[in-house]
C-alpha cells in the first residue's frame, strides 16, 4: 500500500529590497498551506542611475502524482508596479509554460494542469515577465524561477536481475561469500526514506543469510554437502522506507549451486573379484574390469588403479578407462596353464586430485583382491627352436640324415606329435622327414652349384588333433665338394700366320671352376700327353691361372694343314683333384708383313660379323620348326572346316520339309520351278553352298532321268534317298522341294485344243478308273467320240 506524504514549503531568498506577501482569495490545492508569492519591485530612478533587481525570486514546490480534480495551485507572481487597475499583464514562458503550467495574466496565479512525475522530470525552469497591457512594453525585466517537484514513495525497489545464479564449493565455512544482489529505487534518495532500501531473505534459511544494507548473501550453515543436496533456491526481498511499514518492496530469486570438492574417497563395492582367462589370451588383451565408486564428480572422481602386490605382479597390468573410470586388467606376459593356473593380485584405487583440507576424513584410496584363474587350452606343438640351420655336403648319399627337429605338445596331456614337410616349400621333394622322430634326410642328390640354400618348412601336428599344428623354418646349406673340373673361361678359336716365327705368342688362355675354393683357385695348364711331341705348338703355364700358346716352328702352310686342334689339360689343386681336357682351334691364315690377317679358311675369323657353325645350325633348326608349325596349322584348320556348322545356338535352323505335293499344274509357275521339275538333268552343276567356304568341290552326282510314267511318289522317294546320302548336303534342316508332275502322261495332253488337232482316235474310258472326280470328264470325252463316230 502506497502512502503519500505531501508538504508545502515556502522558501525565501533574501534580497536587500522590499517584499510583501499578499494572501490569495482562492485556493485550489485543497491543502492548508501558506500562499507562495513572487513579488516584483519597480524603479523610479533615471536610467543613468544604478537600478536594483526588480525580481525577488523564490522557489516553488509541487508534490508529484497529484490526484485532485482541480488544477494544482503552484504560486503567485506579483509586481510592485501592479496598482490593481488591470494595466499590467503577466506572461509565463519556459519548461511546460502554456501547457503544463498556466498563469492568470491578471492576477499572476500559476497552476499545474497535469499530474507530475518527479521520476520523469524533477525540476522545471520558467521565465516570468510583467508587461503593460496597453503598450505591450515590459515594465519589469524577464527573470527565471524554478518549480521543483517533491518526491513521494511511488516506486518500489527493482533488482538489476530477475534471477541470479551463483555457486560455491560444498563444505564451505559459515559466512562464505556467495553473491551480492542489488536493488534500485527510482524515488528521490535526498528526500525522505523513499529510496532507502533494506534487504531481507524470504526463502533459503537456514542455509543462507543476506546483509540488510549491502545485499551480500553468505552461507549460514556449516558443512553443506553436495552429495546430499546440490541446488538451492533463495528468495531475497528489497524494501524501501528503510524497511518500515508502508514501504514498497520487490523480490528476486537466487539459484545457488554447490560445486564439488574431493571430500569422498574411492571405495570398491566388493573386496574380492574373480576372473577367468584362457592361456591363449594374447598380450595386452583385457581379462576383466573393476570399478571403485566415488561420490564426487569430474576431476575429483578421477581414479588411478595399480597392482601393488601379488604373485602375478609381473604377469598382469592395469589401466584406467578415462570415460568410465574403470580399471582394466590386461595380460603382460604369455599365460601357461601347465606352469601356473591361479594368480592372486592386490589392486589399489587412488584419487588423482586430493584436497588436503579433507585428509582428516581418511586416506583417499581403497584396495581389493583379484583372483585370476587360467584355463587350459589345447595348444599346438612347440618346437625346441624358433628356426633350424643345417649343413650338408653336396656329395652326401641319398637317404642320409642331415639333422633333426623336435617339437612336443605343451599341454598336460602331452599328445604325440607327427612331422611332415610342407611341400609348397620343397616342390622337388629333395628332402623328407621321419614322421615319428623328426629326422630330416635327403631323397634326391644335392648340387651346390645348382642350389646353395634349401629353405623348407616342417610341420608338427598332434596325432589326436591334426588341426593343432605349428611350423618351423629349416634352412639347409649345401656345402661344396670339389666335384667340378676347371674349364676354359670361353671358347677359344685363334689363328696363326703362315709367315709366323717360332716361339711367337698367339693366344692366352684362362680357366674357371664352378666349385668354391677357400684359398682361391690355382689352375695348372699342360698339353695332353698325345700332343706333347707331335704338336706344332707349345703351352706355357704362367702360374697365375693363365697360360700362353706359342708357335714351335717357323712358317705354316694353310694349303697343307688349314686347322690345328690343340688339346689342353686344366687341373685344380683341391681335393680330390679335378681336371679336364679342352681343345683350342687354331686356323692357319695368310697375313701381311705386320702380322695382320688377310685371308684364311675360317671366314668367321676374317669377318667379325660372320656366323659360327653353331649359329647356322640354330638358325636352320628355327626355320625347320617354323615350317612344321605352318604345316600343322594348315592341317588343323582343314580339319576344323569339316566340323558341323552348328557352332552356336543362334545358328540352329528349323525349316519345314513338305513331301505331300501333287504338283501345281503346268500353269502354276510361282510355287515351283516347273522347268527344273520337267528337266531334272538341268541342275546347275556348279551351284555351291552359300553358308560355308568350300574347300573341295564335290562333283554333284548325276541321277538317272526319271523313266516315263514314273509315279510322283517314286520320284520323291528317290530324291529323298539321294539327299540323305548326299555328303554335300548341309547338316541342318532345310527346305527341299520335290514337286514334280512327271515326264508325261500315257494319255498325253487332255487339252481340248489338242484334241481337235488329233488325227487318231483316243479312248478315254480309263478316266473312269481314276475316281469319281474324273468320271464327268470321261463321260464328256466319251460322248464326243460317239458323236464323231456317228
Short mmCIF file of N, CA and C in Angstrom, two decimals, residues 15-20 39-41 52 56 80:
data_model
loop_
_atom_site.label_atom_id
_atom_site.label_comp_id
_atom_site.label_asym_id
_atom_site.label_seq_id
_atom_site.Cartn_x
_atom_site.Cartn_y
_atom_site.Cartn_z
N UNK A 15 16.71 39.24 -0.23
CA UNK A 15 17.29 40.26 -1.10
C UNK A 15 17.21 41.60 -0.36
N UNK A 16 18.06 42.54 -0.65
CA UNK A 16 18.07 43.85 0.07
C UNK A 16 17.05 44.83 -0.49
N UNK A 17 15.80 44.35 -0.66
CA UNK A 17 14.77 45.29 -1.08
C UNK A 17 13.44 44.80 -0.53
N UNK A 18 12.44 45.58 -0.67
CA UNK A 18 11.17 45.34 -0.01
C UNK A 18 10.43 44.20 -0.68
N UNK A 19 9.78 43.42 0.12
CA UNK A 19 8.92 42.35 -0.40
C UNK A 19 7.74 42.23 0.51
N UNK A 20 6.65 41.74 0.01
CA UNK A 20 5.47 41.56 0.85
C UNK A 20 4.70 40.35 0.36
N UNK A 39 7.29 38.43 -5.68
CA UNK A 39 6.97 39.86 -5.75
C UNK A 39 7.97 40.53 -6.67
N UNK A 40 7.46 41.41 -7.52
CA UNK A 40 8.28 42.22 -8.41
C UNK A 40 8.37 43.63 -7.85
N UNK A 41 9.51 44.29 -7.90
CA UNK A 41 9.68 45.67 -7.39
C UNK A 41 10.03 46.59 -8.53
N UNK A 52 18.10 48.65 -9.10
CA UNK A 52 18.17 47.45 -8.28
C UNK A 52 17.31 46.34 -8.89
N UNK A 56 12.17 39.59 -6.90
CA UNK A 56 12.51 38.95 -5.64
C UNK A 56 12.21 37.47 -5.85
N UNK A 80 5.62 45.06 -8.15
CA UNK A 80 5.32 46.25 -7.36
C UNK A 80 4.82 47.40 -8.21
#
